Amino acid sequence: MLIVQSQCIRNREYDSYTTNEIDAQWIKNSYNRSLKQLIEKYIKNKCSPSKEANENQDPSIRLEKMKIKMEKIKIKKKLTKIRKTKKKIKIKIKKVLVLFPLNMVVSAVNSG
């Protein structure tokens, strides 16, 4: 509706009422086609439920999906923990290198 109104205003500026009617009819037809397609798609999906909808009805499949989801969460937590540990190790190495420059460490190892 807003598109039709905005085109009416634009066309009034040019004093062409016939194009206004043609534009309005074209917009109305395309809107009706889109609406019809959406309704058909909805009816098709509603009458023949998707595979995913059928899977959600089966309790064993739902349980399996939940187990997989929990495993993914556990893996993410482990990865996060590993990353944090890795950062801590890098920070400790940097601190050691600042306190003991590399040439001192090498000379201590060689003399040791």
GROMACS .gro file of N, CA and C in nm:
model
  336
    1MET      N    1   0.081  -0.119   0.000
    1MET     CA    2   0.000   0.000   0.000
    1MET      C    3   0.086   0.126   0.000
    2LEU      N    4   0.192   0.125   0.078
    2LEU     CA    5   0.278   0.242   0.085
    2LEU      C    6   0.345   0.270  -0.049
    3ILE      N    7   0.378   0.165  -0.122
    3ILE     CA    8   0.443   0.182  -0.252
    3ILE      C    9   0.347   0.252  -0.347
    4VAL      N   10   0.221   0.210  -0.347
    4VAL     CA   11   0.121   0.270  -0.435
    4VAL      C   12   0.104   0.418  -0.402
    5GLN      N   13   0.095   0.450  -0.274
    5GLN     CA   14   0.077   0.590  -0.234
    5GLN      C   15   0.196   0.674  -0.274
    6SER      N   16   0.317   0.624  -0.256
    6SER     CA   17   0.435   0.703  -0.291
    6SER      C   18   0.442   0.723  -0.442
    7GLN      N   19   0.400   0.624  -0.521
    7GLN     CA   20   0.400   0.641  -0.666
    7GLN      C   21   0.291   0.739  -0.709
    8CYS      N   22   0.179   0.740  -0.639
    8CYS     CA   23   0.072   0.837  -0.670
    8CYS      C   24   0.125   0.978  -0.654
    9ILE      N   25   0.194   1.004  -0.547
    9ILE     CA   26   0.247   1.138  -0.521
    9ILE      C   27   0.350   1.174  -0.628
   10ARG      N   28   0.436   1.082  -0.661
   10ARG     CA   29   0.540   1.108  -0.761
   10ARG      C   30   0.476   1.137  -0.897
   11ASN      N   31   0.376   1.059  -0.933
   11ASN     CA   32   0.313   1.076  -1.063
   11ASN      C   33   0.228   1.202  -1.070
   12ARG      N   34   0.173   1.246  -0.961
   12ARG     CA   35   0.096   1.371  -0.961
   12ARG      C   36   0.186   1.489  -0.993
   13GLU      N   37   0.309   1.481  -0.952
   13GLU     CA   38   0.402   1.589  -0.983
   13GLU      C   39   0.420   1.604  -1.133
   14TYR      N   40   0.413   1.493  -1.206
   14TYR     CA   41   0.430   1.497  -1.351
   14TYR      C   42   0.297   1.505  -1.425
   15ASP      N   43   0.185   1.512  -1.354
   15ASP     CA   44   0.050   1.519  -1.412
   15ASP      C   45   0.021   1.402  -1.506
   16SER      N   46   0.059   1.282  -1.467
   16SER     CA   47   0.027   1.166  -1.551
   16SER      C   48  -0.051   1.067  -1.465
   17TYR      N   49  -0.182   1.069  -1.485
   17TYR     CA   50  -0.268   0.984  -1.404
   17TYR      C   51  -0.279   0.843  -1.462
   18THR      N   52  -0.257   0.827  -1.590
   18THR     CA   53  -0.269   0.694  -1.651
   18THR      C   54  -0.155   0.604  -1.605
   19THR      N   55  -0.034   0.656  -1.600
   19THR     CA   56   0.077   0.573  -1.553
   19THR      C   57   0.058   0.535  -1.407
   20ASN      N   58  -0.004   0.627  -1.333
   20ASN     CA   59  -0.032   0.599  -1.193
   20ASN      C   60  -0.120   0.476  -1.181
   21GLU      N   61  -0.225   0.469  -1.261
   21GLU     CA   62  -0.316   0.354  -1.255
   21GLU      C   63  -0.246   0.226  -1.300
   22ILE      N   64  -0.164   0.236  -1.404
   22ILE     CA   65  -0.092   0.118  -1.453
   22ILE      C   66   0.007   0.069  -1.348
   23ASP      N   67   0.081   0.162  -1.288
   23ASP     CA   68   0.176   0.124  -1.182
   23ASP      C   69   0.105   0.059  -1.065
   24ALA      N   70  -0.008   0.117  -1.027
   24ALA     CA   71  -0.083   0.063  -0.913
   24ALA      C   72  -0.132  -0.077  -0.944
   25GLN      N   73  -0.180  -0.100  -1.066
   25GLN     CA   74  -0.229  -0.232  -1.105
   25GLN      C   75  -0.115  -0.333  -1.107
   26TRP      N   76   0.000  -0.293  -1.161
   26TRP     CA   77   0.116  -0.382  -1.167
   26TRP      C   78   0.161  -0.421  -1.027
   27ILE      N   79   0.166  -0.323  -0.937
   27ILE     CA   80   0.207  -0.350  -0.798
   27ILE      C   81   0.108  -0.443  -0.731
   28LYS      N   82  -0.021  -0.419  -0.756
   28LYS     CA   83  -0.125  -0.504  -0.696
   28LYS      C   84  -0.111  -0.647  -0.747
   29ASN      N   85  -0.089  -0.664  -0.877
   29ASN     CA   86  -0.075  -0.799  -0.935
   29ASN      C   87   0.048  -0.871  -0.880
   30SER      N   88   0.161  -0.801  -0.873
   30SER     CA   89   0.282  -0.865  -0.822
   30SER      C   90   0.267  -0.900  -0.674
   31TYR      N   91   0.198  -0.814  -0.599
   31TYR     CA   92   0.173  -0.841  -0.458
   31TYR      C   93   0.085  -0.965  -0.444
   32ASN      N   94  -0.019  -0.974  -0.526
   32ASN     CA   95  -0.109  -1.090  -0.519
   32ASN      C   96  -0.036  -1.219  -0.557
   33ARG      N   97   0.053  -1.211  -0.659
   33ARG     CA   98   0.131  -1.329  -0.697
   33ARG      C   99   0.221  -1.374  -0.582
   34SER      N  100   0.289  -1.279  -0.519
   34SER     CA  101   0.378  -1.313  -0.408
   34SER      C  102   0.299  -1.374  -0.293
   35LEU      N  103   0.186  -1.313  -0.264
   35LEU     CA  104   0.103  -1.363  -0.155
   35LEU      C  105   0.055  -1.504  -0.184
   36LYS      N  106   0.013  -1.527  -0.308
   36LYS     CA  107  -0.034  -1.659  -0.348
   36LYS      C  108   0.078  -1.762  -0.334
   37GLN      N  109   0.200  -1.726  -0.376
   37GLN     CA  110   0.314  -1.817  -0.364
   37GLN      C  111   0.344  -1.848  -0.218
   38LEU      N  112   0.337  -1.746  -0.134
   38LEU     CA  113   0.362  -1.769   0.009
   38LEU      C  114   0.258  -1.863   0.069
   39ILE      N  115   0.132  -1.843   0.032
   39ILE     CA  116   0.025  -1.928   0.085
   39ILE      C  117   0.044  -2.072   0.038
   40GLU      N  118   0.077  -2.089  -0.091
   40GLU     CA  119   0.100  -2.225  -0.143
   40GLU      C  120   0.217  -2.293  -0.073
   41LYS      N  121   0.322  -2.218  -0.050
   41LYS     CA  122   0.439  -2.274   0.018
   41LYS      C  123   0.402  -2.313   0.162
   42TYR      N  124   0.325  -2.228   0.229
   42TYR     CA  125   0.284  -2.258   0.366
   42TYR      C  126   0.197  -2.383   0.371
   43ILE      N  127   0.101  -2.392   0.279
   43ILE     CA  128   0.011  -2.508   0.276
   43ILE      C  129   0.091  -2.635   0.248
   44LYS      N  130   0.184  -2.626   0.153
   44LYS     CA  131   0.267  -2.742   0.119
   44LYS      C  132   0.347  -2.789   0.240
   45ASN      N  133   0.407  -2.694   0.311
   45ASN     CA  134   0.486  -2.729   0.429
   45ASN      C  135   0.399  -2.781   0.542
   46LYS      N  136   0.280  -2.726   0.554
   46LYS     CA  137   0.192  -2.768   0.663
   46LYS      C  138   0.136  -2.907   0.637
   47CYS      N  139   0.100  -2.937   0.512
   47CYS     CA  140   0.042  -3.067   0.478
   47CYS      C  141   0.145  -3.178   0.482
   48SER      N  142   0.265  -3.149   0.439
   48SER     CA  143   0.370  -3.251   0.442
   48SER      C  144   0.481  -3.202   0.534
   49PRO      N  145   0.475  -3.242   0.661
   49PRO     CA  146   0.575  -3.192   0.756
   49PRO      C  147   0.717  -3.231   0.714
   50SER      N  148   0.808  -3.146   0.745
   50SER     CA  149   0.946  -3.169   0.706
   50SER      C  150   1.006  -3.286   0.784
   51LYS      N  151   1.119  -3.331   0.735
   51LYS     CA  152   1.190  -3.443   0.799
   51LYS      C  153   1.230  -3.406   0.941
   52GLU      N  154   1.271  -3.280   0.958
   52GLU     CA  155   1.312  -3.234   1.090
   52GLU      C  156   1.196  -3.238   1.189
   53ALA      N  157   1.076  -3.203   1.143
   53ALA     CA  158   0.959  -3.207   1.230
   53ALA      C  159   0.930  -3.350   1.273
   54ASN      N  160   0.944  -3.445   1.180
   54ASN     CA  161   0.922  -3.586   1.214
   54ASN      C  162   1.027  -3.634   1.314
   55GLU      N  163   1.150  -3.588   1.298
   55GLU     CA  164   1.257  -3.629   1.389
   55GLU      C  165   1.231  -3.578   1.530
   56ASN      N  166   1.173  -3.459   1.540
   56ASN     CA  167   1.146  -3.403   1.672
   56ASN      C  168   1.038  -3.480   1.745
   57GLN      N  169   0.955  -3.554   1.672
   57GLN     CA  170   0.851  -3.633   1.735
   57GLN      C  171   0.908  -3.760   1.801
   58ASP      N  172   1.017  -3.811   1.746
   58ASP     CA  173   1.077  -3.935   1.795
   58ASP      C  174   1.166  -3.906   1.916
   59PRO      N  175   1.132  -3.961   2.035
   59PRO     CA  176   1.210  -3.930   2.155
   59PRO      C  177   1.355  -3.977   2.149
   60SER      N  178   1.381  -4.090   2.084
   60SER     CA  179   1.519  -4.140   2.077
   60SER      C  180   1.607  -4.046   1.994
   61ILE      N  181   1.550  -3.991   1.888
   61ILE     CA  182   1.627  -3.897   1.805
   61ILE      C  183   1.651  -3.768   1.882
   62ARG      N  184   1.549  -3.723   1.954
   62ARG     CA  185   1.565  -3.601   2.036
   62ARG      C  186   1.674  -3.620   2.140
   63LEU      N  187   1.675  -3.737   2.203
   63LEU     CA  188   1.776  -3.767   2.305
   63LEU      C  189   1.916  -3.768   2.242
   64GLU      N  190   1.926  -3.829   2.125
   64GLU     CA  191   2.054  -3.835   2.055
   64GLU      C  192   2.103  -3.694   2.019
   65LYS      N  193   2.011  -3.610   1.973
   65LYS     CA  194   2.047  -3.471   1.939
   65LYS      C  195   2.096  -3.396   2.062
   66MET      N  196   2.029  -3.419   2.175
   66MET     CA  197   2.069  -3.352   2.299
   66MET      C  198   2.208  -3.398   2.342
   67LYS      N  199   2.236  -3.528   2.327
   67LYS     CA  200   2.369  -3.580   2.362
   67LYS      C  201   2.477  -3.515   2.275
   68ILE      N  202   2.449  -3.506   2.146
   68ILE     CA  203   2.544  -3.443   2.054
   68ILE      C  204   2.566  -3.297   2.092
   69LYS      N  205   2.458  -3.229   2.125
   69LYS     CA  206   2.467  -3.088   2.164
   69LYS      C  207   2.551  -3.072   2.291
   70MET      N  208   2.531  -3.161   2.387
   70MET     CA  209   2.607  -3.155   2.512
   70MET      C  210   2.755  -3.184   2.486
   71GLU      N  211   2.784  -3.278   2.397
   71GLU     CA  212   2.923  -3.309   2.362
   71GLU      C  213   2.991  -3.187   2.299
   72LYS      N  214   2.918  -3.119   2.211
   72LYS     CA  215   2.973  -2.998   2.148
   72LYS      C  216   3.004  -2.892   2.252
   73ILE      N  217   2.915  -2.877   2.349
   73ILE     CA  218   2.937  -2.778   2.456
   73ILE      C  219   3.060  -2.815   2.537
   74LYS      N  220   3.075  -2.944   2.570
   74LYS     CA  221   3.192  -2.989   2.646
   74LYS      C  222   3.321  -2.962   2.568
   75ILE      N  223   3.318  -2.992   2.439
   75ILE     CA  224   3.437  -2.969   2.356
   75ILE      C  225   3.472  -2.821   2.352
   76LYS      N  226   3.371  -2.735   2.337
   76LYS     CA  227   3.396  -2.591   2.336
   76LYS      C  228   3.458  -2.544   2.467
   77LYS      N  229   3.408  -2.598   2.579
   77LYS     CA  230   3.463  -2.560   2.709
   77LYS      C  231   3.609  -2.604   2.721
   78LYS      N  232   3.638  -2.726   2.675
   78LYS     CA  233   3.776  -2.775   2.680
   78LYS      C  234   3.868  -2.689   2.594
   79LEU      N  235   3.821  -2.654   2.475
   79LEU     CA  236   3.902  -2.569   2.387
   79LEU      C  237   3.928  -2.433   2.449
   80THR      N  238   3.826  -2.377   2.512
   80THR     CA  239   3.843  -2.248   2.579
   80THR      C  240   3.945  -2.259   2.690
   81LYS      N  241   3.938  -2.367   2.767
   81LYS     CA  242   4.033  -2.388   2.876
   81LYS      C  243   4.175  -2.403   2.822
   82ILE      N  244   4.189  -2.477   2.713
   82ILE     CA  245   4.322  -2.495   2.652
   82ILE      C  246   4.377  -2.361   2.604
   83ARG      N  247   4.292  -2.281   2.540
   83ARG     CA  248   4.337  -2.150   2.492
   83ARG      C  249   4.382  -2.060   2.607
   84LYS      N  250   4.305  -2.062   2.716
   84LYS     CA  251   4.342  -1.979   2.832
   84LYS      C  252   4.476  -2.026   2.890
   85THR      N  253   4.494  -2.157   2.901
   85THR     CA  254   4.619  -2.212   2.952
   85THR      C  255   4.735  -2.174   2.861
   86LYS      N  256   4.712  -2.183   2.732
   86LYS     CA  257   4.815  -2.147   2.634
   86LYS      C  258   4.856  -2.001   2.650
   87LYS      N  259   4.758  -1.913   2.670
   87LYS     CA  260   4.788  -1.770   2.691
   87LYS      C  261   4.870  -1.750   2.819
   88LYS      N  262   4.832  -1.822   2.925
   88LYS     CA  263   4.905  -1.810   3.052
   88LYS      C  264   5.050  -1.855   3.034
   89ILE      N  265   5.070  -1.964   2.962
   89ILE     CA  266   5.206  -2.014   2.939
   89ILE      C  267   5.288  -1.912   2.860
   90LYS      N  268   5.227  -1.854   2.757
   90LYS     CA  269   5.297  -1.752   2.678
   90LYS      C  270   5.337  -1.634   2.765
   91ILE      N  271   5.247  -1.592   2.853
   91ILE     CA  272   5.277  -1.479   2.942
   91ILE      C  273   5.392  -1.514   3.035
   92LYS      N  274   5.392  -1.637   3.090
   92LYS     CA  275   5.500  -1.679   3.179
   92LYS      C  276   5.633  -1.684   3.105
   93ILE      N  277   5.631  -1.733   2.982
   93ILE     CA  278   5.755  -1.739   2.903
   93ILE      C  279   5.808  -1.598   2.879
   94LYS      N  280   5.719  -1.505   2.847
   94LYS     CA  281   5.762  -1.367   2.825
   94LYS      C  282   5.823  -1.308   2.952
   95LYS      N  283   5.761  -1.337   3.066
   95LYS     CA  284   5.814  -1.286   3.193
   95LYS      C  285   5.953  -1.342   3.220
   96VAL      N  286   5.971  -1.471   3.195
   96VAL     CA  287   6.101  -1.534   3.216
   96VAL      C  288   6.205  -1.472   3.124
   97LEU      N  289   6.170  -1.451   2.998
   97LEU     CA  290   6.263  -1.392   2.903
   97LEU      C  291   6.299  -1.248   2.939
   98VAL      N  292   6.204  -1.177   2.999
   98VAL     CA  293   6.234  -1.041   3.042
   98VAL      C  294   6.329  -1.043   3.161
   99LEU      N  295   6.304  -1.134   3.256
   99LEU     CA  296   6.389  -1.143   3.374
   99LEU      C  297   6.527  -1.198   3.341
  100PHE      N  298   6.530  -1.300   3.257
  100PHE     CA  299   6.656  -1.362   3.218
  100PHE      C  300   6.668  -1.357   3.066
  101PRO      N  301   6.744  -1.264   3.016
  101PRO     CA  302   6.759  -1.256   2.870
  101PRO      C  303   6.812  -1.387   2.814
  102LEU      N  304   6.783  -1.411   2.690
  102LEU     CA  305   6.812  -1.539   2.625
  102LEU      C  306   6.961  -1.575   2.629
  103ASN      N  307   7.049  -1.478   2.613
  103ASN     CA  308   7.193  -1.509   2.615
  103ASN      C  309   7.238  -1.558   2.753
  104MET      N  310   7.174  -1.508   2.860
  104MET     CA  311   7.208  -1.556   2.994
  104MET      C  312   7.161  -1.700   3.014
  105VAL      N  313   7.044  -1.731   2.960
  105VAL     CA  314   6.989  -1.866   2.973
  105VAL      C  315   7.077  -1.964   2.897
  106VAL      N  316   7.119  -1.928   2.777
  106VAL     CA  317   7.204  -2.016   2.696
  106VAL      C  318   7.339  -2.037   2.763
  107SER      N  319   7.397  -1.931   2.816
  107SER     CA  320   7.528  -1.946   2.883
  107SER      C  321   7.515  -2.029   3.010
  108ALA      N  322   7.403  -2.018   3.081
  108ALA     CA  323   7.382  -2.098   3.202
  108ALA      C  324   7.367  -2.245   3.166
  109VAL      N  325   7.299  -2.274   3.057
  109VAL     CA  326   7.280  -2.412   3.013
  109VAL      C  327   7.413  -2.471   2.968
  110ASN      N  328   7.491  -2.393   2.894
  110ASN     CA  329   7.621  -2.441   2.844
  110ASN      C  330   7.720  -2.464   2.958
  111SER      N  331   7.716  -2.380   3.058
  111SER     CA  332   7.811  -2.395   3.168
  111SER      C  333   7.765  -2.502   3.266
  112GLY      N  334   7.634  -2.529   3.270
  112GLY     CA  335   7.572  -2.617   3.367
  112GLY      C  336   7.603  -2.758   3.357
   0.00000   0.00000   0.00000
